[in-house]
PDB file of C-alpha atoms in Angstrom:
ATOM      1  CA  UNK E   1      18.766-236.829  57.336  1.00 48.00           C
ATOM      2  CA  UNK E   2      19.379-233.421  57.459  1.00 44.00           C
ATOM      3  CA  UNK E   3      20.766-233.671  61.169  1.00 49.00           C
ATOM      4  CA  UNK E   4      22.811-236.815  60.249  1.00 43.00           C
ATOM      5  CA  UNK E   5      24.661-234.937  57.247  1.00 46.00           C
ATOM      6  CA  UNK E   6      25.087-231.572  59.914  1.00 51.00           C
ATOM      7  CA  UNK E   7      26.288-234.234  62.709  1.00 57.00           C
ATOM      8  CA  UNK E   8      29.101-235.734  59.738  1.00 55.00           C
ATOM      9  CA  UNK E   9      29.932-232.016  58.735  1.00 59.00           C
ATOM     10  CA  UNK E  10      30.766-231.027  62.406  1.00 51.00           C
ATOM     11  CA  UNK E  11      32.717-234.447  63.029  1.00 52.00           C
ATOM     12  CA  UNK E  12      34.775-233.452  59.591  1.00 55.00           C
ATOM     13  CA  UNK E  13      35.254-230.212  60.640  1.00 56.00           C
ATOM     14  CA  UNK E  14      36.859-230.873  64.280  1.00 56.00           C
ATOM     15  CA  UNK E  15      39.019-233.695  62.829  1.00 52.00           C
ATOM     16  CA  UNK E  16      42.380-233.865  64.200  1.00 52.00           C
ATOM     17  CA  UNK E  17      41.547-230.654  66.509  1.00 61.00           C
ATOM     18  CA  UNK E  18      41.334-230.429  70.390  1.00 61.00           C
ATOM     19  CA  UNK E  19      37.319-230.452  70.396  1.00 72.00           C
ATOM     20  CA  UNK E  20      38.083-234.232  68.336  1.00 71.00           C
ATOM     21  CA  UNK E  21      37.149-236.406  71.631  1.00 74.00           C
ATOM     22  CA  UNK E  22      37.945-239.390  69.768  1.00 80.00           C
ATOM     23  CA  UNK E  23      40.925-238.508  67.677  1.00 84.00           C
ATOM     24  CA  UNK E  24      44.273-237.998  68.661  1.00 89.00           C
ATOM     25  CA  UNK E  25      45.296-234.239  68.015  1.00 86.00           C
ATOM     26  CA  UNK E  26      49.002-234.505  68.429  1.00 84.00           C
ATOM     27  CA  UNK E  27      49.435-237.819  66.772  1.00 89.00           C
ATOM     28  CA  UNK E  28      47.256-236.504  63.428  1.00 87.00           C
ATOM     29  CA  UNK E  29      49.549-233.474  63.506  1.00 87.00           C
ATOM     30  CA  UNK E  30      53.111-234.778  64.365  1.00 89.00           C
ATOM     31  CA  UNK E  31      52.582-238.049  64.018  1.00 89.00           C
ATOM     32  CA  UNK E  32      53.770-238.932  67.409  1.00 90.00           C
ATOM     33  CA  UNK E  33      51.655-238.736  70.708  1.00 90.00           C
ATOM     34  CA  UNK E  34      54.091-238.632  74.311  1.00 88.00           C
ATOM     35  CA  UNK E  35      51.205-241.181  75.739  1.00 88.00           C
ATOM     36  CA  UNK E  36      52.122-243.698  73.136  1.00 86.00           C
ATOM     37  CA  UNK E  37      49.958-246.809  73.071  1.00 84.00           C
ATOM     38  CA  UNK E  38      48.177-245.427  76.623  1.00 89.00           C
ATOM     39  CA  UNK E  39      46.633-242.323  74.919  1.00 90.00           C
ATOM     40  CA  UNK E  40      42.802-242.676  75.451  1.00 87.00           C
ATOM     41  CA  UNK E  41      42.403-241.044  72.012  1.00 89.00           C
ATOM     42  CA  UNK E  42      42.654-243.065  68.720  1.00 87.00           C
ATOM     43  CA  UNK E  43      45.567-242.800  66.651  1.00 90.00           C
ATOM     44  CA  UNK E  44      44.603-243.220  62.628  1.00 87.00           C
ATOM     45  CA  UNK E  45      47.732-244.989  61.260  1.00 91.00           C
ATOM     46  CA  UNK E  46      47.389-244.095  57.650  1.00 92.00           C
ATOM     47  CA  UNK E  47      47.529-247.428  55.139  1.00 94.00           C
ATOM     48  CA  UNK E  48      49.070-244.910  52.744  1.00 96.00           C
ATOM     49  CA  UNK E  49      50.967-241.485  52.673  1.00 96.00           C
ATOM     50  CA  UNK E  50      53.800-239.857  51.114  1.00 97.00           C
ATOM     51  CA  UNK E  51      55.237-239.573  54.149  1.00 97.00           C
ATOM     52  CA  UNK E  52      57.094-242.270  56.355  1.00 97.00           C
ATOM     53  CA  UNK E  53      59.043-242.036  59.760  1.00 97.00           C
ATOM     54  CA  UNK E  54      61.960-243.779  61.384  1.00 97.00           C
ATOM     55  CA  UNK E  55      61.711-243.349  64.557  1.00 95.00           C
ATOM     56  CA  UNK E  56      64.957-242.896  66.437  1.00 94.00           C
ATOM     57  CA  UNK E  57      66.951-242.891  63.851  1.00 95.00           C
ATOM     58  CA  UNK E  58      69.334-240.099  64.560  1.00 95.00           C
ATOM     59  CA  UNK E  59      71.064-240.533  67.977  1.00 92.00           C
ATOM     60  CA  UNK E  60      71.611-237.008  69.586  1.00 86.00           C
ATOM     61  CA  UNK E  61      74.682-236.234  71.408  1.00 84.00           C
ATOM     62  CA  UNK E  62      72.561-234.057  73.533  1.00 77.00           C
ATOM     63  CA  UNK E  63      70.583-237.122  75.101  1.00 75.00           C
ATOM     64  CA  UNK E  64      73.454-239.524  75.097  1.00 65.00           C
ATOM     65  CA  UNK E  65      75.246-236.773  77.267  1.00 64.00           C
ATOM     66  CA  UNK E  66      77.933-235.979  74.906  1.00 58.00           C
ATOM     67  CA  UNK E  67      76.685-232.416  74.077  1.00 53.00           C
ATOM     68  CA  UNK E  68      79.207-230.963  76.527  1.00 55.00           C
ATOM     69  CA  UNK E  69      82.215-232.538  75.394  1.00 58.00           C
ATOM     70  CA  UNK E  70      81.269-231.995  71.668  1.00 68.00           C
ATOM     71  CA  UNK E  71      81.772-228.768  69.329  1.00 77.00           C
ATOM     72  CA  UNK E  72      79.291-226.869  67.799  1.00 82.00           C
ATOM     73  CA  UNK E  73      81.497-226.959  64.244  1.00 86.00           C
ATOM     74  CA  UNK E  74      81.896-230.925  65.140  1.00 88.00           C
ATOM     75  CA  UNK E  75      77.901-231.433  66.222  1.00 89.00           C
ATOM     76  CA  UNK E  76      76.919-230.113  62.862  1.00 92.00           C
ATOM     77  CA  UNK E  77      79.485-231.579  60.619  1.00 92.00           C
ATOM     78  CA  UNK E  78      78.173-234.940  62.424  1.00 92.00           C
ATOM     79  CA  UNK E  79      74.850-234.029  61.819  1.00 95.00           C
ATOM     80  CA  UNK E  80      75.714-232.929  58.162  1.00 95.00           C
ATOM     81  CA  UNK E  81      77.049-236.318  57.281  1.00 95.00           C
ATOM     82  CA  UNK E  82      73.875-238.428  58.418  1.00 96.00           C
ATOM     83  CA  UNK E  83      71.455-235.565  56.895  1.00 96.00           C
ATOM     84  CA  UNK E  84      73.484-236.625  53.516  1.00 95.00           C
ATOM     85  CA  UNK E  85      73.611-240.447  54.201  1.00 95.00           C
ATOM     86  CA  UNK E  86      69.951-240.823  54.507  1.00 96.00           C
ATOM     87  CA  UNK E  87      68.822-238.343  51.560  1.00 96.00           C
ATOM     88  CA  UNK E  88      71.339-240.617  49.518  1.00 94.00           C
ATOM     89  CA  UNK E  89      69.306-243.998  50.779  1.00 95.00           C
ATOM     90  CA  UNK E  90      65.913-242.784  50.501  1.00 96.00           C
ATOM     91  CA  UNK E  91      66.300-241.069  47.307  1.00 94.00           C
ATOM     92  CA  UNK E  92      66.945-243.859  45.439  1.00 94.00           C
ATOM     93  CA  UNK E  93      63.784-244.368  46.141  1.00 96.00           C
ATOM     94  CA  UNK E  94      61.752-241.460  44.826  1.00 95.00           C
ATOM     95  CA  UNK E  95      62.159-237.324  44.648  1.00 94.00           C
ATOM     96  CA  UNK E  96      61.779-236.445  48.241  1.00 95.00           C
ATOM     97  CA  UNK E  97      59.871-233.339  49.021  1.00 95.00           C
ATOM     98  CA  UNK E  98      61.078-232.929  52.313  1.00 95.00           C
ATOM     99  CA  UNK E  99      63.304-234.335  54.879  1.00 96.00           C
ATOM    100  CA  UNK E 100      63.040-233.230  58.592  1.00 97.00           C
ATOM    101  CA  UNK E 101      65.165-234.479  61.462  1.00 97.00           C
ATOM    102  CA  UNK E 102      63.855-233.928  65.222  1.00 96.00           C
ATOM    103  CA  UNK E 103      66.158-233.272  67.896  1.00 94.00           C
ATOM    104  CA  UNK E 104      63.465-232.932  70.459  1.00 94.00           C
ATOM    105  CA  UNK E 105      64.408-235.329  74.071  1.00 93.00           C
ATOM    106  CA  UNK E 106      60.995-236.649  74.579  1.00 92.00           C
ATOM    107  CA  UNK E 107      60.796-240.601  73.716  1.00 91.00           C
ATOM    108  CA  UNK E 108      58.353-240.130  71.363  1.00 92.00           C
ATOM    109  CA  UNK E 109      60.353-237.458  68.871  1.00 94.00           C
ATOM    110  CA  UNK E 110      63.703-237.961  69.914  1.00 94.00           C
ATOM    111  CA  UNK E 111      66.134-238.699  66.839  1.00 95.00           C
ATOM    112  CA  UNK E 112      62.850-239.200  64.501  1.00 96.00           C
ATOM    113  CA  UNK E 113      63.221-238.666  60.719  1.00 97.00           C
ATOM    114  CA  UNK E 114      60.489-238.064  58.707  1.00 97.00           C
ATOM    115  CA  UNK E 115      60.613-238.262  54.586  1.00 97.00           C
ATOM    116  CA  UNK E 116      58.214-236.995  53.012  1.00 97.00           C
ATOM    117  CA  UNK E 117      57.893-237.851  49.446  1.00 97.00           C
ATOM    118  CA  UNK E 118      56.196-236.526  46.346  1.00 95.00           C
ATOM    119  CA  UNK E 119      54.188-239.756  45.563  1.00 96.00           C
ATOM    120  CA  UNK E 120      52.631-242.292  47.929  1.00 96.00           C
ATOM    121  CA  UNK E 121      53.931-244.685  45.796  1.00 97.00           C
ATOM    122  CA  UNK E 122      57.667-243.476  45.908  1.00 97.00           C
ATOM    123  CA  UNK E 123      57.000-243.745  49.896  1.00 97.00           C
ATOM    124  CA  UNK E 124      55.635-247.305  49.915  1.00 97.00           C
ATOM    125  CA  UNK E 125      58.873-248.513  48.284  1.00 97.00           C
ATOM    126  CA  UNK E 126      60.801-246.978  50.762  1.00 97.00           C
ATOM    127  CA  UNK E 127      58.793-248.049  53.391  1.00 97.00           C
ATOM    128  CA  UNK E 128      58.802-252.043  52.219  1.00 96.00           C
ATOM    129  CA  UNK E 129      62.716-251.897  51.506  1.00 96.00           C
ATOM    130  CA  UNK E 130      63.974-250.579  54.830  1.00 96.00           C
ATOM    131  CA  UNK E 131      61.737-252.534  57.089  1.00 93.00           C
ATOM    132  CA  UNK E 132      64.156-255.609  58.619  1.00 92.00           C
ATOM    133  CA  UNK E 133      66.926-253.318  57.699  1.00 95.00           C
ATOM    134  CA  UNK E 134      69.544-251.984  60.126  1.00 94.00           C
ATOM    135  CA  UNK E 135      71.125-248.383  60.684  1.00 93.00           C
ATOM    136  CA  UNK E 136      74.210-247.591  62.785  1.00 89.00           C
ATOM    137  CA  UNK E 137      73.836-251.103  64.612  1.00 91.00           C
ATOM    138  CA  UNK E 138      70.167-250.839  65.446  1.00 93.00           C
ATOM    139  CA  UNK E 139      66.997-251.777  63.248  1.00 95.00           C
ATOM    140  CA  UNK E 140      64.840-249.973  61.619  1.00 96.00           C
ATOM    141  CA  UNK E 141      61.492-248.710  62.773  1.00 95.00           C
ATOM    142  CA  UNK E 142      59.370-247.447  59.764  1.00 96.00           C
ATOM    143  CA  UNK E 143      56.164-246.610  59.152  1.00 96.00           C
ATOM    144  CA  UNK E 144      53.371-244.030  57.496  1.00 97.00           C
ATOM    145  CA  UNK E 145      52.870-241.275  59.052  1.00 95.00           C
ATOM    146  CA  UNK E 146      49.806-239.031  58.895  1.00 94.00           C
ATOM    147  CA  UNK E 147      51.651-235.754  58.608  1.00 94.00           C
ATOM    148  CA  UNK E 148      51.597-234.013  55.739  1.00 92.00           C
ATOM    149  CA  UNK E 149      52.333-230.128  56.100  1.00 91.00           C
ATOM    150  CA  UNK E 150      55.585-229.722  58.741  1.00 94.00           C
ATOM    151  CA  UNK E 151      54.090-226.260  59.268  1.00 91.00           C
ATOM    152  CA  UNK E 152      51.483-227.570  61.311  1.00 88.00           C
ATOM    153  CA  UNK E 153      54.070-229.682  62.700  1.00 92.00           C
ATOM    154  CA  UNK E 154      56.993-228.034  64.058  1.00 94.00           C
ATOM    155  CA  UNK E 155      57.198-225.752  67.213  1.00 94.00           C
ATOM    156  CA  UNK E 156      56.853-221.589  65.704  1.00 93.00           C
ATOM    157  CA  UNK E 157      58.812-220.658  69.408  1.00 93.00           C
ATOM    158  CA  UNK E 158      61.335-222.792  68.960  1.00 94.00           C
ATOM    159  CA  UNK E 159      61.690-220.820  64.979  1.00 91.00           C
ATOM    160  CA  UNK E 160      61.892-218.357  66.816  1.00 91.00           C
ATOM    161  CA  UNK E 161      64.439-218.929  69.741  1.00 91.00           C
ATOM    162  CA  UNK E 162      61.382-218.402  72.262  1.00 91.00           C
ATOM    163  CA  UNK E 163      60.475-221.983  73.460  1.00 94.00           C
ATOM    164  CA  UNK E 164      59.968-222.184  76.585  1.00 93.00           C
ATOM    165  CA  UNK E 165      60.019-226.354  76.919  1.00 91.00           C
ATOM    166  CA  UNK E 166      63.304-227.017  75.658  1.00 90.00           C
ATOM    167  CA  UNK E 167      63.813-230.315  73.989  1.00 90.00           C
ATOM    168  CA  UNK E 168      60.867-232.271  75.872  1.00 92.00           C
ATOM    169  CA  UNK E 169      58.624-229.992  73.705  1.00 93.00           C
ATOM    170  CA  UNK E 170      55.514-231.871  71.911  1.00 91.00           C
ATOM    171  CA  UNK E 171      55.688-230.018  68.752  1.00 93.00           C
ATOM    172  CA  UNK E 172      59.093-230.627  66.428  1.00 95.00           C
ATOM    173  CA  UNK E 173      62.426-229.001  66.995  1.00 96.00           C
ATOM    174  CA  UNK E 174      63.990-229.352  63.826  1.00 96.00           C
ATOM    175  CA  UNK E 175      67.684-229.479  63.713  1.00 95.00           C
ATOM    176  CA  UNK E 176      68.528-228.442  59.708  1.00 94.00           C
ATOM    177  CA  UNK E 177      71.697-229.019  57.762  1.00 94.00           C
ATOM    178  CA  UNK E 178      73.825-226.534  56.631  1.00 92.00           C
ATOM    179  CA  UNK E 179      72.600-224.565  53.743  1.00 89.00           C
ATOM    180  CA  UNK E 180      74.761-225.630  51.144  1.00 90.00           C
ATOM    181  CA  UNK E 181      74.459-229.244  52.218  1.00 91.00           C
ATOM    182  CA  UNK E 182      70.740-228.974  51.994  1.00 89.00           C
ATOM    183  CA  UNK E 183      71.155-226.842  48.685  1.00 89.00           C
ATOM    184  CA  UNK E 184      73.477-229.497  46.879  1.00 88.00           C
ATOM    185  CA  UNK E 185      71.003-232.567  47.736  1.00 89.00           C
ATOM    186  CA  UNK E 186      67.784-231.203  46.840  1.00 83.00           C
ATOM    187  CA  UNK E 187      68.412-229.401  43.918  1.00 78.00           C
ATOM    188  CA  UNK E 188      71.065-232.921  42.071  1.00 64.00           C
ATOM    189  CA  UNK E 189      68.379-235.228  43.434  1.00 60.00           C
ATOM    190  CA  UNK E 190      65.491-233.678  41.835  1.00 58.00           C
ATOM    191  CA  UNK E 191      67.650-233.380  38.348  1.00 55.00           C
ATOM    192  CA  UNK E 192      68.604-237.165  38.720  1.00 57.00           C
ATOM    193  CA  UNK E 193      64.838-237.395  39.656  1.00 54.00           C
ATOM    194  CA  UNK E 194      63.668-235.821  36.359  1.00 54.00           C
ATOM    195  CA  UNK E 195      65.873-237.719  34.294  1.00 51.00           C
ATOM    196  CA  UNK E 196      64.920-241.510  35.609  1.00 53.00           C
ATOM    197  CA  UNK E 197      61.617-240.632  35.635  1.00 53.00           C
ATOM    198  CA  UNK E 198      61.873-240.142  31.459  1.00 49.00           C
ATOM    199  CA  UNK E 199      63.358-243.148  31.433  1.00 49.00           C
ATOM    200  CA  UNK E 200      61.285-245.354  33.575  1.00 47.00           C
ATOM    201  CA  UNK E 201      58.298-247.488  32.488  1.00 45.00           C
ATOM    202  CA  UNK E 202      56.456-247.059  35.874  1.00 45.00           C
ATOM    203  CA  UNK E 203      56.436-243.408  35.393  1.00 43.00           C
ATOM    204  CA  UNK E 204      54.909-244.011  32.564  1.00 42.00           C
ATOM    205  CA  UNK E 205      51.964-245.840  33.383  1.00 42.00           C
ATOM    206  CA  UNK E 206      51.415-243.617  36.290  1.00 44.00           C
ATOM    207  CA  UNK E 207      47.785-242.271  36.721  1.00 51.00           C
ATOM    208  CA  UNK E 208      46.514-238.891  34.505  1.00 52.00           C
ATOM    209  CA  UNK E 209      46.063-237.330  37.787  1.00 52.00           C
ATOM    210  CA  UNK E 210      49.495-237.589  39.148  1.00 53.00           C
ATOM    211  CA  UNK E 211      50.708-236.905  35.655  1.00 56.00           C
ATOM    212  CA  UNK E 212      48.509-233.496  36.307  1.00 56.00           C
ATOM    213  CA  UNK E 213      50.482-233.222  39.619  1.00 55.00           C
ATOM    214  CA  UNK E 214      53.500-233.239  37.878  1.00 59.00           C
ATOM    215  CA  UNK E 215      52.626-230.386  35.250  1.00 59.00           C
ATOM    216  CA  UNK E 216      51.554-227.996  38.237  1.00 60.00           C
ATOM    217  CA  UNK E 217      55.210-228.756  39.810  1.00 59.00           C
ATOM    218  CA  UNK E 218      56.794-227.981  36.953  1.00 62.00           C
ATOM    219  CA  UNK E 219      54.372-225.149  35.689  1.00 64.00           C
ATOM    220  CA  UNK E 220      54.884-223.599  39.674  1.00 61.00           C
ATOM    221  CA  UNK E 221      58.679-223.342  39.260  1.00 61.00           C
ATOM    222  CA  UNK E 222      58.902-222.142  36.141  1.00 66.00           C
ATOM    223  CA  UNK E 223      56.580-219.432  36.889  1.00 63.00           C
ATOM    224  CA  UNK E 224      58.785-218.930  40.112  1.00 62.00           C
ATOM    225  CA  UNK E 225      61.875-218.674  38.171  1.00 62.00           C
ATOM    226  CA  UNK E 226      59.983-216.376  35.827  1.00 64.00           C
ATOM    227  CA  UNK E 227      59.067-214.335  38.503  1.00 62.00           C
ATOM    228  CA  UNK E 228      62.398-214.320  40.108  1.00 59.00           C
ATOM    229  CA  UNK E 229      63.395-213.066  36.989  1.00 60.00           C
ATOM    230  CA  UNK E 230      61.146-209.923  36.719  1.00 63.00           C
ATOM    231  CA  UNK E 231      62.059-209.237  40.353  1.00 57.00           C
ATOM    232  CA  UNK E 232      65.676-209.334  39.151  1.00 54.00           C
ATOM    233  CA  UNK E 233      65.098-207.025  36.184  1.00 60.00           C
ATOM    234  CA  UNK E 234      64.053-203.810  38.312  1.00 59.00           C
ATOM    235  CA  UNK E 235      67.376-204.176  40.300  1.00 59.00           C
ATOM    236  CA  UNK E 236      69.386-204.841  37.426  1.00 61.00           C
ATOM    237  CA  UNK E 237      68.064-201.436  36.462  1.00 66.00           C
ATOM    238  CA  UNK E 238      68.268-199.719  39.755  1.00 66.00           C
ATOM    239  CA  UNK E 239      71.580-201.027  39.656  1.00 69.00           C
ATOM    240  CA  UNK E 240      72.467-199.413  36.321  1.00 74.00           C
ATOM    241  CA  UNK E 241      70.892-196.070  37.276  1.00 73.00           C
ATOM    242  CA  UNK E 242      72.785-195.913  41.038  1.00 73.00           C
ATOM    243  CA  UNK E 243      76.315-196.557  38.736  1.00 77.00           C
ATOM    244  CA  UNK E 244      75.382-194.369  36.042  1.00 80.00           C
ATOM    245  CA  UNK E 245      74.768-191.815  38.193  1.00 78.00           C
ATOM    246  CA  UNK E 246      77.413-192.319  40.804  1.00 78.00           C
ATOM    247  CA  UNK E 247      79.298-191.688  37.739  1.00 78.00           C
ATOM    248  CA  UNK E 248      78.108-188.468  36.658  1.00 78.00           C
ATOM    249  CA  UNK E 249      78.671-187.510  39.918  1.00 77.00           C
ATOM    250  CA  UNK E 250      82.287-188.341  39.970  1.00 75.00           C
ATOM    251  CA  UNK E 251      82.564-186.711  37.246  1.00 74.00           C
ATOM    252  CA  UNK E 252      80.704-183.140  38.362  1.00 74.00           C
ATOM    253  CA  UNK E 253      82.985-183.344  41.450  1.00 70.00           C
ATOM    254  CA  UNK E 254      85.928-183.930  39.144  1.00 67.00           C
ATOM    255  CA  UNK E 255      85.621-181.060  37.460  1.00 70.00           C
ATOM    256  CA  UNK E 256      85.665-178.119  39.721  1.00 70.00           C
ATOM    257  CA  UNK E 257      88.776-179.854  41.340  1.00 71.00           C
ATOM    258  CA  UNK E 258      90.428-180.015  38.066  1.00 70.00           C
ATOM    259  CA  UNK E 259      89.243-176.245  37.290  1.00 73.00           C
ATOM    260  CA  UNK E 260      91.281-175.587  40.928  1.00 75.00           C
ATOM    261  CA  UNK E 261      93.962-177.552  40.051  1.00 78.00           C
ATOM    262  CA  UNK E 262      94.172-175.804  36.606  1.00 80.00           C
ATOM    263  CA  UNK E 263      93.986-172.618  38.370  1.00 80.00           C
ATOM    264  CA  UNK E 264      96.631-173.211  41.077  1.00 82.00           C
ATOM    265  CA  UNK E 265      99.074-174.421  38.048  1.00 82.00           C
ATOM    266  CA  UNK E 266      98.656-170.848  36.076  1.00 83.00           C
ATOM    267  CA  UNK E 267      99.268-168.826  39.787  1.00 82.00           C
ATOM    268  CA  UNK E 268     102.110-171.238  40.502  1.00 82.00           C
ATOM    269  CA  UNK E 269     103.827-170.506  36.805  1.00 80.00           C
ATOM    270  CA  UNK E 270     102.597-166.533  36.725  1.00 79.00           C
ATOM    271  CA  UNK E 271     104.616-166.585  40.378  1.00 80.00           C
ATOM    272  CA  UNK E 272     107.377-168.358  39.075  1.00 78.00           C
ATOM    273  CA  UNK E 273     107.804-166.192  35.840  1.00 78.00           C
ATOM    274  CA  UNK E 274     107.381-162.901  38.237  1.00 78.00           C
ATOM    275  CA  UNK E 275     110.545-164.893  40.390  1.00 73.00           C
ATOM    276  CA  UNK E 276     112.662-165.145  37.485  1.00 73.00           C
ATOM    277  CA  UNK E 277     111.907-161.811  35.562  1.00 73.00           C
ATOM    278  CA  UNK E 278     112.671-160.114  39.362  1.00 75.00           C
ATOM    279  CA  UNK E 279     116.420-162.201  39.809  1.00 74.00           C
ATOM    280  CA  UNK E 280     117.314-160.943  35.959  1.00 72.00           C
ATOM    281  CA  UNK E 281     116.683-157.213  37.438  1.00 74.00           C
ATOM    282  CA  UNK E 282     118.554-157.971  40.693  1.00 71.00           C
ATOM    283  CA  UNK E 283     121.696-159.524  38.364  1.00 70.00           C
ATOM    284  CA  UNK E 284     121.652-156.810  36.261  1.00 67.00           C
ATOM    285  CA  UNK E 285     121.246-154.030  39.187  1.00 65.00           C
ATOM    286  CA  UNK E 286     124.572-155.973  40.534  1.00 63.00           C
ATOM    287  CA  UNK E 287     126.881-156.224  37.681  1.00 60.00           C
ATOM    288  CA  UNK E 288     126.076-153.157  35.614  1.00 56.00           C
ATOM    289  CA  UNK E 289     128.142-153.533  31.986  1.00 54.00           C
ATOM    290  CA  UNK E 290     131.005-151.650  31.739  1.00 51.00           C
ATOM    291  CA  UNK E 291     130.248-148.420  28.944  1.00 45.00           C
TER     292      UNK E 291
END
């Protein structure tokens, strides 16, 4: 028994990993294997998950050969608008955690999007209502997806402007919005988010435990904010100090110049009395009065 429960341990243990002979690696972390349905490793499709993926969704310019012909400025402001378009859909949905968007070539990332939601539940509903749907002309291809944590996920050289593989690289290549699209989304969804879920009579009935789940959200903001806060207080200080005495240096420096300029004033007038006293003299030298 004791070498079964050992045997079960080390099977646990290499889950998901490259020493997993059985178990796809790449398709437990990304979700996505480039071997597809010829991969001689199994590929757990998860009954349930917070997280779903359409798969081609997004069409790159890049792989329908319109990258050289298109703008940077236009390429994002494309990209911007179906970033927004889908948050929109799938919000209505649930408060999504994340949203990622891969513009990786390879057939099995390319134009992928994966929402990732903060209950399975939230997820499920998305997944049921866009399934027969269409997008952009084209149906829908949704599903779970096993992945979880993105950080696992995404390529750390491509972060980093050092991938070597280009877009036909196994591991996500994120393309991201623009920071104040992203911004705007995330931070009205989850207030419209807050707000139906008072409201709504599922929420309600929801389990204690995700009801826990929701107090250590809310309890790890606020004690984000709080320490953002106390992080802002020091340099709020500092700042006070540097002013106060940039000040009373300013003033220091004023006042030897105005102690000069005081000083220059009394020569200039004791030179311009001497002047005048010194013409009287010369007048009265010229034009003596007659006796």
């Amino acid at each position: 028994q004791a070498t079964m429960e050992g045997g079960a341990e080390y099977l646990a243990n290499i889950f998901g990993t490259e020493k997993d002979k059985v178990n796809c690696p790449f398709y437990f972390k990304i979700g996505a294997c480039r071997h597809g349905d010829k991969c001689e490793r199994r590929h757990n499709k998860p009954v349930i998950s917070p997280t779903i993926v359409v798969s081609h969704m997004w069409v790159n310019p890049m792989a329908a050969g319109e990258g050289t012909e298109i703008q940077d400025r236009e390429l994002q402001d494309s990209f911007n608008d179906f970033y927004e378009d889908v948050y929109e859909e799938l919000g209505g949905f649930g408060e999504i955690d994340e949203l990622n968007v891969c513009e990786n070539l390879g057939d099995h990332l390319i134009g992928n999007v994966y929402a990732k939601f903060y209950h399975d539940e939230d997820a499920k509903a998305a997944l049921n209502k866009l399934q027969g749907r269409f997008y952009g002309g084209r149906p829908i291809n949704v599903e779970f997806s096993p992945v979880t944590d993105f950080r696992e996920a995404v390529c750390k050289q491509f972060e980093q402007g050092e991938c070597q593989r280009g877009g036909y690289c196994n591991f996500m290549h994120l393309r991201l919005p623009s920071g104040h699209i992203r911004r705007k989304l995330f931070r009205s969804h989850r207030r419209s988010s807050r707000r139906s879920r008072s409201r709504s009579p599922r929420r309600r009935s929801r389990s204690r435990e995700s009801k826990r789940d929701d107090k250590r959200d809310r309890d790890g903001r606020r004690d984000r904010d709080d320490r953002r806060d106390r992080d802002d207080r020091p340099r709020d200080d500092d700042r006070r100090d540097d002013r106060r005495e940039r000040d009373e240096r300013r003033e220091r420096d004023d006042r030897p110049r105005d102690d000069d300029r005081r000083e220059r004033e009394r020569e200039r007038d004791d030179r311009s009395n001497r002047g005048d006293d010194e013409r009287k003299r010369e007048s009265h030298d010229r034009d003596p009065r007659p006796e």
